[in-house]
Short mmCIF file of C-alpha atoms and ligand atoms in Angstrom, two decimals:
data_model
loop_
_atom_site.label_atom_id
_atom_site.label_comp_id
_atom_site.label_asym_id
_atom_site.label_seq_id
_atom_site.Cartn_x
_atom_site.Cartn_y
_atom_site.Cartn_z
CA MET T 1 104.53 61.16 97.49
CA THR T 2 104.91 62.14 94.03
CA SER T 3 101.53 60.26 92.61
CA ALA T 4 99.69 62.52 94.97
CA MET T 5 101.09 66.05 92.45
CA TYR T 6 99.05 64.35 89.75
CA ASP T 7 95.77 65.15 91.32
CA LEU T 8 95.85 69.08 91.48
CA MET T 9 93.80 71.18 89.37
CA ASP T 10 95.36 73.73 87.17
CA TYR T 11 95.65 77.59 89.77
CA ASP T 12 93.59 79.66 87.40
CA GLU T 13 91.16 76.81 86.96
CA VAL T 14 90.77 76.79 90.56
CA LEU T 15 90.00 80.65 90.67
CA GLU T 16 87.24 80.10 88.04
CA LYS T 17 85.30 77.76 90.02
CA TYR T 18 86.52 78.47 93.76
CA ASP T 19 86.97 80.85 96.32
CA PRO T 20 89.59 80.23 98.92
CA VAL T 21 88.98 80.97 102.67
CA MET T 22 91.99 81.01 105.19
CA GLY T 23 92.80 81.03 108.57
CA LEU T 24 96.35 81.01 110.28
CA GLU T 25 96.94 79.70 113.67
CA VAL T 26 100.42 80.88 114.67
CA HIS T 27 102.51 79.74 117.75
CA VAL T 28 104.96 81.38 119.11
CA GLU T 29 107.87 80.19 121.77
CA LEU T 30 108.34 83.07 124.40
CA ALA T 31 111.73 83.56 125.20
CA THR T 32 111.19 83.58 128.80
CA GLU T 33 113.96 82.90 131.21
CA THR T 34 111.64 80.22 133.07
CA LYS T 35 108.58 77.58 131.82
CA MET T 36 105.12 79.00 132.03
CA PHE T 37 104.11 77.01 134.88
CA SER T 38 107.45 76.41 136.64
CA ALA T 39 110.65 77.50 137.55
CA SER T 40 112.89 75.37 134.78
CA SER T 41 114.85 77.07 132.19
CA ALA T 42 112.82 77.52 129.15
CA HIS T 43 116.23 77.90 127.14
CA PHE T 44 116.83 75.42 123.99
CA GLY T 45 119.77 73.45 123.49
CA ALA T 46 120.06 71.73 126.96
CA ALA T 47 120.87 68.10 127.33
CA ALA T 48 117.39 66.03 126.82
CA ASN T 49 115.28 65.99 130.12
CA GLU T 50 117.81 68.56 131.81
CA ASN T 51 115.16 71.40 132.42
CA VAL T 52 112.16 69.37 133.80
CA ASP T 53 110.49 69.32 136.97
CA PRO T 54 107.89 68.16 138.74
CA VAL T 55 105.19 70.62 137.00
CA SER T 56 106.65 69.92 133.68
CA LEU T 57 106.96 66.27 133.95
CA GLY T 58 103.22 66.49 135.29
CA LEU T 59 103.78 64.36 138.86
CA PRO T 60 100.84 63.88 141.50
CA GLY T 61 100.55 66.63 143.50
CA ALA T 62 102.55 69.00 141.64
CA LEU T 63 101.23 72.69 141.40
CA PRO T 64 101.70 75.25 138.32
CA VAL T 65 102.26 78.68 139.14
CA VAL T 66 101.75 81.25 136.46
CA ASN T 67 104.66 83.03 135.16
CA ALA T 68 103.92 86.89 135.20
CA LYS T 69 106.90 87.59 132.23
CA GLY T 70 104.45 85.25 130.25
CA VAL T 71 101.35 87.05 130.92
CA GLU T 72 103.14 90.31 130.25
CA TRP T 73 104.20 89.47 126.98
CA ALA T 74 101.12 88.03 126.01
CA ILE T 75 99.59 90.98 126.61
CA LYS T 76 102.35 92.94 124.65
CA ILE T 77 101.26 90.74 121.66
CA GLY T 78 97.76 91.46 122.32
CA LEU T 79 98.44 94.93 122.52
CA ALA T 80 100.77 95.23 119.26
CA LEU T 81 97.93 93.30 117.20
CA ASN T 82 95.39 96.03 118.39
CA CYS T 83 93.57 93.26 120.31
CA ASP T 84 91.06 94.34 123.43
CA ILE T 85 92.92 92.85 126.44
CA ALA T 86 90.41 90.94 128.73
CA GLU T 87 90.89 92.11 132.49
CA PHE T 88 89.70 88.79 133.59
CA SER T 89 90.47 85.49 131.54
CA ARG T 90 90.99 81.80 132.62
CA PHE T 91 93.50 79.02 131.92
CA ALA T 92 91.63 75.95 130.99
CA ARG T 93 92.70 72.14 130.32
CA LYS T 94 92.64 70.56 126.95
CA ASN T 95 92.37 67.10 127.38
CA TYR T 96 94.34 64.67 125.27
CA PHE T 97 96.76 61.77 125.40
CA TYR T 98 100.01 62.08 123.42
CA PRO T 99 103.53 60.62 125.15
CA ASP T 100 104.73 64.28 124.56
CA GLN T 101 102.64 65.23 127.52
CA PRO T 102 102.74 63.67 130.57
CA LYS T 103 99.90 65.03 132.60
CA ASN T 104 97.72 63.90 129.61
CA TYR T 105 96.10 67.70 129.15
CA GLN T 106 97.54 71.13 127.73
CA ILE T 107 97.22 74.24 129.73
CA SER T 108 95.82 76.62 127.62
CA GLN T 109 92.67 79.22 127.28
CA TYR T 110 89.66 78.60 125.74
CA ASP T 111 86.64 80.93 125.73
CA GLU T 112 88.42 83.43 127.94
CA PRO T 113 91.13 84.62 126.28
CA ILE T 114 93.33 87.30 127.04
CA ALA T 115 93.44 89.25 123.67
CA SER T 116 90.95 88.94 120.86
CA ASN T 117 89.51 91.20 117.96
CA GLY T 118 92.61 92.74 116.66
CA TYR T 119 94.10 93.03 113.32
CA LEU T 120 97.37 93.36 111.23
CA ASP T 121 98.32 95.17 108.52
CA VAL T 122 100.33 93.87 106.19
CA VAL T 123 101.85 94.74 102.81
CA LEU T 124 101.96 92.06 99.75
CA PRO T 125 104.63 91.83 97.64
CA ASP T 126 103.31 94.51 95.14
CA GLY T 127 102.65 97.22 97.85
CA THR T 128 98.92 96.52 98.44
CA LYS T 129 97.95 96.74 101.95
CA TRP T 130 96.05 93.96 103.41
CA GLN T 131 94.31 93.91 106.75
CA VAL T 132 94.11 90.65 108.63
CA ASP T 133 91.84 90.42 111.64
CA ILE T 134 92.94 88.37 114.45
CA GLU T 135 90.19 86.65 116.16
CA ARG T 136 92.65 86.04 119.54
CA ALA T 137 95.80 85.67 121.04
CA HIS T 138 96.13 82.91 123.82
CA MET T 139 98.68 81.50 126.43
CA GLU T 140 99.08 78.10 126.48
CA GLU T 141 102.26 75.43 127.14
CA ASP T 142 104.23 73.80 124.87
CA THR T 143 104.48 70.15 124.87
CA GLY T 144 107.15 67.66 125.08
CA LYS T 145 109.45 66.18 122.20
CA LEU T 146 109.54 62.94 120.65
CA THR T 147 112.44 61.76 118.40
CA HIS T 148 111.36 58.37 116.55
CA ILE T 149 113.92 56.15 115.98
CA GLY T 150 114.65 53.34 113.13
CA GLY T 151 111.90 54.45 110.37
CA ALA T 152 113.44 56.02 107.15
CA THR T 153 111.62 59.53 107.88
CA GLY T 154 112.10 60.31 111.19
CA ARG T 155 107.93 60.02 111.26
CA ILE T 156 106.32 57.65 113.77
CA SER T 157 105.14 55.11 110.62
CA GLY T 158 108.27 52.51 110.82
CA ALA T 159 109.78 53.75 113.81
CA THR T 160 110.69 50.90 116.45
CA SER T 161 110.96 53.15 119.59
CA SER T 162 110.32 56.58 120.43
CA LEU T 163 112.30 58.74 122.79
CA VAL T 164 110.39 61.29 124.82
CA ASP T 165 112.48 64.68 125.95
CA CYS T 166 110.33 67.23 128.32
CA ASN T 167 112.99 70.27 128.08
CA ARG T 168 110.13 71.85 125.96
CA ALA T 169 107.13 70.89 128.13
CA GLY T 170 105.95 73.95 129.96
CA ILE T 171 107.47 76.50 127.50
CA PRO T 172 105.16 79.25 127.17
CA LEU T 173 103.36 79.82 123.73
CA ILE T 174 101.47 82.60 122.49
CA GLU T 175 98.93 81.23 119.52
CA ILE T 176 97.60 83.79 117.48
CA VAL T 177 94.22 83.09 115.62
CA THR T 178 93.29 85.06 112.74
CA LYS T 179 89.53 85.21 111.68
CA PRO T 180 88.37 83.89 108.31
CA ILE T 181 90.48 85.36 105.80
CA GLU T 182 88.16 85.89 102.68
CA GLY T 183 88.13 87.69 99.21
CA ALA T 184 92.11 87.28 98.79
CA ARG T 185 91.52 85.19 95.85
CA GLU T 186 94.07 84.48 94.03
CA ARG T 187 96.23 86.40 96.62
CA ALA T 188 95.26 84.14 99.06
CA PRO T 189 98.73 81.99 99.28
CA GLU T 190 100.46 85.71 99.07
CA VAL T 191 98.72 86.93 102.22
CA ALA T 192 99.33 84.40 103.97
CA ARG T 193 103.03 84.47 103.24
CA ALA T 194 103.05 88.15 103.97
CA TYR T 195 100.76 87.71 107.23
CA VAL T 196 103.12 85.13 108.89
CA GLY T 197 106.30 87.61 107.93
CA ALA T 198 104.48 90.38 109.47
CA LEU T 199 104.14 88.50 112.59
CA ARG T 200 107.55 87.17 112.70
CA ASP T 201 108.93 90.55 112.26
CA LEU T 202 106.39 92.00 114.92
CA VAL T 203 107.17 89.64 117.93
CA LYS T 204 110.83 89.69 117.15
CA SER T 205 110.73 93.54 117.35
CA LEU T 206 108.69 93.42 120.67
CA GLY T 207 111.38 91.22 121.91
CA VAL T 208 109.61 88.27 123.41
CA SER T 209 110.40 85.57 120.89
CA ASP T 210 113.23 85.14 118.49
CA ALA T 211 110.44 83.25 116.39
CA ARG T 212 112.64 81.17 114.35
CA MET T 213 110.50 79.31 111.78
CA ASP T 214 113.37 77.08 111.50
CA GLN T 215 113.86 76.01 114.94
CA GLY T 216 110.36 75.64 116.00
CA SER T 217 109.96 78.99 118.30
CA MET T 218 107.52 79.86 115.27
CA ARG T 219 105.33 77.57 114.06
CA VAL T 220 102.23 77.87 111.80
CA ASP T 221 99.47 76.04 110.90
CA ALA T 222 97.20 76.82 107.92
CA ASN T 223 93.56 76.24 107.69
CA VAL T 224 92.20 76.35 104.03
CA SER T 225 88.66 75.56 102.45
CA LEU T 226 87.09 76.45 98.83
CA ARG T 227 83.76 77.06 98.09
CA PRO T 228 82.37 77.23 94.84
CA ARG T 229 82.71 80.99 93.66
CA GLY T 230 79.92 83.33 94.35
CA THR T 231 78.49 81.52 96.91
CA GLU T 232 78.48 82.31 100.87
CA GLU T 233 78.71 79.24 103.07
CA TYR T 234 82.19 78.18 103.90
CA GLY T 235 83.25 74.62 102.53
CA THR T 236 84.94 72.22 104.69
CA ARG T 237 88.69 73.12 106.09
CA THR T 238 91.91 70.90 106.21
CA GLU T 239 94.59 72.18 108.55
CA THR T 240 98.04 71.78 107.70
CA LYS T 241 100.55 71.86 110.56
CA ASN T 242 103.64 72.59 111.77
CA ILE T 243 105.08 74.60 108.61
CA ASN T 244 108.70 75.99 109.14
CA SER T 245 109.28 78.50 106.15
CA LEU T 246 107.86 81.52 104.59
CA LYS T 247 107.71 79.97 101.52
CA SER T 248 106.10 76.95 102.76
CA VAL T 249 103.46 78.81 104.15
CA GLU T 250 102.85 79.86 100.53
CA GLN T 251 103.19 76.76 99.04
CA ALA T 252 101.14 74.89 101.55
CA VAL T 253 98.02 77.41 101.09
CA ARG T 254 98.55 77.02 96.91
CA TYR T 255 98.87 72.99 97.03
CA GLU T 256 95.48 72.69 99.52
CA MET T 257 93.46 75.55 97.04
CA GLN T 258 94.75 72.93 93.98
CA ARG T 259 94.58 69.92 95.74
CA GLN T 260 90.88 70.84 97.28
CA ALA T 261 89.44 71.51 93.82
CA ALA T 262 90.71 68.58 92.19
CA CYS T 263 88.98 66.50 95.04
CA LEU T 264 85.76 68.63 94.68
CA GLU T 265 85.70 68.23 90.99
CA ARG T 266 85.82 64.56 91.68
CA GLY T 267 82.87 64.50 93.25
CA GLU T 268 84.63 63.83 96.63
CA ALA T 269 84.08 65.48 100.05
CA ILE T 270 86.91 67.23 101.48
CA VAL T 271 87.21 65.47 105.00
CA GLN T 272 87.90 67.96 107.94
CA GLU T 273 91.36 66.53 108.81
CA THR T 274 95.20 67.80 109.97
CA ARG T 275 97.65 67.67 107.07
CA HIS T 276 101.44 67.29 106.66
CA TYR T 277 103.45 69.50 104.61
CA GLN T 278 106.33 67.97 102.66
CA GLU T 279 109.14 70.30 102.40
CA SER T 280 110.72 68.09 99.53
CA ASP T 281 108.06 68.51 96.69
CA GLY T 282 105.70 71.13 98.18
CA SER T 283 102.59 68.88 98.58
CA THR T 284 100.57 68.30 101.81
CA SER T 285 99.35 64.60 103.15
CA LYS T 286 96.78 63.25 105.27
CA GLY T 287 97.40 63.43 108.82
CA ARG T 288 94.65 62.74 111.41
CA PRO T 289 90.77 63.24 111.44
CA LYS T 290 90.44 66.84 113.03
CA GLU T 291 88.95 66.53 116.84
CA THR T 292 86.51 68.79 117.52
CA ALA T 293 86.53 71.56 120.80
CA GLU T 294 84.05 68.79 122.47
CA ASP T 295 86.64 66.17 121.89
CA TYR T 296 88.87 68.06 124.21
CA ARG T 297 86.56 68.01 126.88
CA TYR T 298 87.82 71.99 127.99
CA PHE T 299 87.08 72.94 131.73
CA ASN T 300 88.79 75.87 133.41
CA ASP T 301 91.91 74.55 135.54
CA PRO T 302 91.23 74.26 139.10
CA ASP T 303 94.68 74.75 139.96
CA LEU T 304 94.90 78.16 138.48
CA PRO T 305 93.24 81.29 139.67
CA PRO T 306 91.96 83.83 136.87
CA VAL T 307 94.68 85.99 135.06
CA ILE T 308 94.25 89.67 136.16
CA ALA T 309 95.32 92.21 134.36
CA PRO T 310 93.84 95.50 135.60
CA PRO T 311 94.17 98.62 132.78
CA GLU T 312 96.71 100.32 134.52
CA TRP T 313 99.20 97.80 134.23
CA VAL T 314 97.96 96.96 130.86
CA GLU T 315 98.65 100.66 130.11
CA GLU T 316 101.92 100.68 131.67
CA ILE T 317 102.64 97.76 128.90
CA ARG T 318 101.35 99.56 126.22
CA ALA T 319 103.80 102.52 126.99
CA SER T 320 106.55 100.10 127.40
CA LEU T 321 105.82 98.91 123.41
CA PRO T 322 109.44 99.79 121.42
CA GLU T 323 108.83 101.16 117.96
CA LEU T 324 106.67 99.02 116.15
CA PRO T 325 107.78 97.61 112.65
CA TRP T 326 105.70 99.50 110.37
CA VAL T 327 106.73 102.90 112.20
CA ARG T 328 110.29 102.04 112.14
CA ARG T 329 109.61 100.98 108.32
CA ALA T 330 108.31 104.38 107.56
CA ARG T 331 110.86 106.40 109.44
CA ILE T 332 113.82 104.09 107.83
CA GLN T 333 112.33 104.85 104.71
CA GLN T 334 112.46 108.43 105.28
CA GLU T 335 116.23 108.47 106.75
CA TRP T 336 117.43 106.61 103.93
CA LYS T 337 115.66 108.76 101.30
CA LEU T 338 114.36 105.38 99.72
CA SER T 339 110.98 105.83 97.01
CA ASP T 340 108.45 103.22 97.75
CA ALA T 341 109.42 100.83 95.16
CA GLU T 342 113.18 100.92 96.69
CA MET T 343 111.68 99.86 100.29
CA ARG T 344 109.70 97.22 98.74
CA ASP T 345 112.56 95.69 96.61
CA LEU T 346 114.43 95.63 99.72
CA MET T 347 111.34 93.74 101.87
CA ASN T 348 110.74 91.51 98.96
CA ALA T 349 114.73 90.41 99.12
CA GLY T 350 114.13 90.02 102.88
CA ALA T 351 117.02 92.27 103.38
CA LEU T 352 115.76 95.41 105.08
CA GLU T 353 115.90 93.81 108.64
CA LEU T 354 119.53 92.32 108.05
CA ILE T 355 120.19 95.88 106.46
CA ILE T 356 119.01 97.47 109.54
CA ALA T 357 120.75 95.01 111.91
CA THR T 358 124.19 95.86 110.17
CA THR T 359 123.70 99.56 110.83
CA GLU T 360 123.20 98.83 113.92
CA GLN T 361 126.58 97.33 114.26
CA GLY T 362 128.38 100.62 112.69
CA ALA T 363 128.08 100.48 109.04
CA THR T 364 126.52 103.18 107.02
CA ALA T 365 122.84 102.39 105.30
CA ASP T 366 124.55 102.71 101.64
CA GLU T 367 127.33 100.02 102.74
CA ALA T 368 125.27 97.73 104.13
CA ARG T 369 122.50 97.81 101.67
CA ALA T 370 125.31 97.42 98.88
CA TRP T 371 126.42 94.07 100.48
CA TRP T 372 123.16 92.49 101.17
CA VAL T 373 121.87 93.16 97.88
CA SER T 374 124.28 92.52 95.48
CA TYR T 375 126.98 89.84 96.70
CA LEU T 376 125.06 88.13 99.55
CA ALA T 377 121.72 88.11 97.66
CA GLY T 378 124.03 86.16 94.68
CA GLN T 379 125.31 84.02 97.13
CA ALA T 380 121.64 83.20 98.66
CA ASN T 381 120.37 82.84 95.13
CA GLN T 382 122.94 80.57 94.14
CA GLN T 383 122.07 78.26 97.41
CA GLY T 384 118.67 78.56 96.82
CA VAL T 385 117.97 79.83 100.38
CA GLU T 386 116.68 83.36 101.60
CA LEU T 387 118.65 86.16 102.49
CA GLU T 388 118.83 85.34 105.84
CA GLU T 389 118.92 81.74 105.66
CA LEU T 390 123.05 82.76 104.93
CA ALA T 391 125.24 81.63 107.29
CA ILE T 392 126.37 84.89 107.62
CA THR T 393 125.00 87.44 110.69
CA PRO T 394 124.41 91.19 110.15
CA SER T 395 127.30 91.64 112.72
CA GLN T 396 129.72 89.85 111.00
CA VAL T 397 128.71 91.71 107.64
CA ALA T 398 129.55 95.25 109.69
CA ARG T 399 132.89 93.64 110.44
CA ILE T 400 133.72 92.96 107.07
CA ILE T 401 132.58 96.90 106.17
CA HIS T 402 134.77 98.32 108.91
CA LEU T 403 137.59 96.10 107.31
CA VAL T 404 137.23 97.57 103.96
CA LYS T 405 137.00 100.53 105.22
CA GLU T 406 140.21 100.86 107.22
CA GLY T 407 142.03 99.39 104.21
CA ARG T 408 142.65 96.14 105.89
CA LEU T 409 140.72 94.12 103.18
CA THR T 410 140.01 95.17 99.35
CA THR T 411 136.48 94.65 98.09
CA LYS T 412 137.86 91.45 96.57
CA LEU T 413 139.38 90.37 99.22
CA ALA T 414 136.65 91.03 101.64
CA ARG T 415 134.36 88.58 99.80
CA GLN T 416 136.97 85.82 100.00
CA ALA T 417 136.33 86.33 103.56
CA VAL T 418 132.40 86.62 103.13
CA ASP T 419 132.91 83.11 101.23
CA GLY T 420 135.31 81.74 103.98
CA VAL T 421 132.51 82.67 106.99
CA LEU T 422 129.52 81.30 104.87
CA ALA T 423 131.30 78.14 104.66
CA GLY T 424 131.56 77.90 108.28
CA GLU T 425 135.25 78.66 108.76
CA GLY T 426 134.92 80.44 111.43
CA ASP T 427 134.28 84.35 112.44
CA VAL T 428 135.46 87.21 109.80
CA ASP T 429 138.73 87.67 111.95
CA GLU T 430 139.39 84.15 111.83
CA VAL T 431 138.96 83.51 108.26
CA VAL T 432 141.02 86.65 107.34
CA LYS T 433 143.56 85.13 109.06
CA ALA T 434 143.46 81.28 108.30
CA ARG T 435 143.00 82.50 104.71
CA GLY T 436 145.94 85.14 104.59
CA LEU T 437 143.40 87.66 103.29
CA GLU T 438 144.71 90.62 104.90
CA VAL T 439 146.23 93.52 102.76
CA VAL T 440 150.02 93.48 102.90
CA ARG T 441 150.79 97.15 104.54
CA ASP T 442 154.31 96.04 104.61
CA ASP T 443 155.56 99.21 102.39
CA SER T 444 159.17 97.53 101.50
CA ALA T 445 157.29 94.30 100.28
CA ILE T 446 155.11 96.82 97.95
CA GLU T 447 157.85 98.75 97.13
CA ALA T 448 159.49 95.90 95.64
CA ALA T 449 156.97 94.61 93.87
CA VAL T 450 156.43 97.75 92.50
CA ASP T 451 160.38 98.14 91.50
CA GLU T 452 159.85 94.81 89.58
CA ALA T 453 156.92 96.22 87.77
CA LEU T 454 158.53 99.12 86.63
CA ALA T 455 161.56 97.40 85.36
CA ALA T 456 159.43 94.66 83.45
CA ASN T 457 157.51 97.51 81.68
CA PRO T 458 159.86 100.42 80.72
CA ASP T 459 157.41 101.38 77.61
CA ILE T 460 154.48 102.27 80.31
CA VAL T 461 157.24 104.50 82.55
CA GLU T 462 158.07 106.16 79.09
CA LYS T 463 154.40 107.03 78.38
CA TYR T 464 153.79 107.90 81.42
CA ARG T 465 157.04 110.64 81.73
CA ALA T 466 155.54 111.94 78.47
CA GLY T 467 152.39 112.96 80.35
CA ASN T 468 150.20 110.30 80.00
CA LYS T 469 149.63 109.19 83.78
CA LYS T 470 146.53 107.01 82.93
CA VAL T 471 148.99 104.22 81.78
CA THR T 472 149.80 103.03 85.37
CA GLY T 473 147.12 100.82 85.37
CA ALA T 474 149.30 97.92 84.07
CA ILE T 475 151.57 98.38 86.75
CA VAL T 476 149.32 98.24 89.49
CA GLY T 477 147.72 95.00 88.11
CA ALA T 478 151.18 93.34 88.18
CA VAL T 479 151.89 94.35 91.47
CA MET T 480 148.32 92.88 92.41
CA LYS T 481 149.41 89.72 90.86
CA ALA T 482 152.86 89.32 92.23
CA THR T 483 151.37 90.36 96.02
CA LYS T 484 148.47 87.77 95.29
CA GLY T 485 145.53 90.56 95.52
CA LYS T 486 146.98 91.86 98.73
CA ALA T 487 148.59 95.21 98.10
CA ASP T 488 146.87 98.04 99.52
CA PRO T 489 145.72 99.88 96.24
CA ARG T 490 146.33 103.54 97.69
CA THR T 491 149.82 102.80 98.65
CA VAL T 492 150.80 101.08 95.45
CA ASN T 493 149.34 104.23 93.52
CA GLN T 494 151.32 106.39 95.98
CA LEU T 495 154.86 104.59 95.68
CA ILE T 496 154.07 104.34 91.80
CA ALA T 497 153.73 108.32 91.76
CA LYS T 498 156.64 109.00 93.84
CA LYS T 499 159.07 106.55 92.11
CA LEU T 500 157.66 108.02 88.74
CA ALA T 501 157.79 111.82 89.27
P1 ADP G 1 90.77 74.18 115.91
O1 ADP G 1 90.81 74.42 117.23
O2 ADP G 1 90.51 73.68 114.87
O3 ADP G 1 92.49 74.76 115.26
P2 ADP G 1 90.74 77.25 115.45
O4 ADP G 1 89.50 78.14 115.89
O5 ADP G 1 91.92 77.42 116.70
O6 ADP G 1 90.28 76.04 115.08
O7 ADP G 1 91.35 77.57 114.16
C1 ADP G 1 90.37 77.77 113.18
C2 ADP G 1 91.09 78.41 111.86
O8 ADP G 1 90.78 78.16 110.74
C3 ADP G 1 90.89 79.69 112.46
O9 ADP G 1 91.85 80.86 111.86
C4 ADP G 1 89.74 80.32 111.52
O10 ADP G 1 89.24 81.47 111.38
C5 ADP G 1 90.00 79.31 110.42
N1 ADP G 1 88.53 78.93 109.92
C6 ADP G 1 87.33 78.49 110.50
N2 ADP G 1 86.24 77.69 109.39
C7 ADP G 1 87.44 77.67 108.47
C8 ADP G 1 86.65 77.46 107.30
N3 ADP G 1 85.58 76.66 107.02
N4 ADP G 1 87.80 77.70 106.18
C9 ADP G 1 89.20 78.23 106.37
N5 ADP G 1 89.47 78.75 107.53
C10 ADP G 1 88.27 78.71 108.75
MG1 MG G 2 93.38 75.83 117.43
#
């Protein structure tokens, strides 16, 4: 695996000699109640083969019925991507054998997709806008899932047996395919990442998918090719499959550019093939030779009628679209009075959506921002994960903020509570209770600690009485120490002032 790393061309040299072209195919699993063509539950997490029925199992004679919600949501996505919505579209059979697909074909859309010719504007980390053109967004069904047993890596190679789980078979998918992305040059990896991130935010905001890349409800295939700099004709592409984080999308494109350039430099031809991305070292490795459309023997599915989307229905769906992320962002920026640079920082840190979600749970924007961009960003950095991958939710952060505001936690105690949540010790209140973090409000206990501290520091008492009111810090410190940091600072200060008056 590591030897592959040596055959890379230096990134700057790649760009001196070649021009990258990219195409991104993104699969989004819709969060419908039931499957695309049958009534089985489409929910994640059931026991293996619990959510199956004759249609998802491809039993003889079983007939698919289209899920209207699935079509409506496909149209929603298409509209949000500025696509034309076809009044008349069709399902086709994509024929191939694989054990995770019992009927030996996948129902998809081929030359008559429901949505086509759109675009999505994305913002790069430095604020530059980039328009990504969308070729089409079409409906299809997911396949089942294979688990390979006996090998070291969980891959099929080396496995001694494989298990088939058809729960996922038939879950609605929308595949969104870009037109070739040209001219991005050194920014190609950044554009790829920004596009996938923007698309993820978009489908989440539409409420049609949770778009969790880590759980496979959003999956990305990245096509990359190189052509000699200054030429027109596209080079041969490779397709790196099932990339499951934003960081990996960026790295996979970058790696393929460097690998392909090294190949071309050695005089080797690029083979049109699928490739696997290796999370461990950011490399890609050979998959299978790429099929062409002819190999799949597409034909219209005779079991399914055409999908009719009358313009009135499409307009109704358009009117039901929620505030889209870029509109919301502009509004938030204005409401929170942020400069372009501040806004960009929040977005680049992956904090914006988390902060918004935290304010929706009752925190103010300033409070939410303070937690996400300082303490939590620090923790994410330490763990080497993205902010949103931290094991704490916006509503938990909002709860922490609430407890601080009520004086039940000091900032210091609140951080310990956050640490507990991050360590998987439970919900905020459970951690506060289990770790005994709550501020001591029992005035008699605090009063005893204050009396003790005053008695132990007669010099300070003297200075205070002589008019130097600033010397109480040491007393507060002693009380905090005695109460293990859990005394309510306001109460402590009030008590000191009362006793020395
Ligand atoms: P497939 O069925 O082979 O996956 P698709 O048409 O679904 O093909 O997707 C191919 C993707 O690759 C599209 O985003 C397309 O714009 C892009 N693409 C096509 N040709 C090239 C090329 N030579 N280099 C890079 N990307 C390409
Ligand atoms: Mg494809």
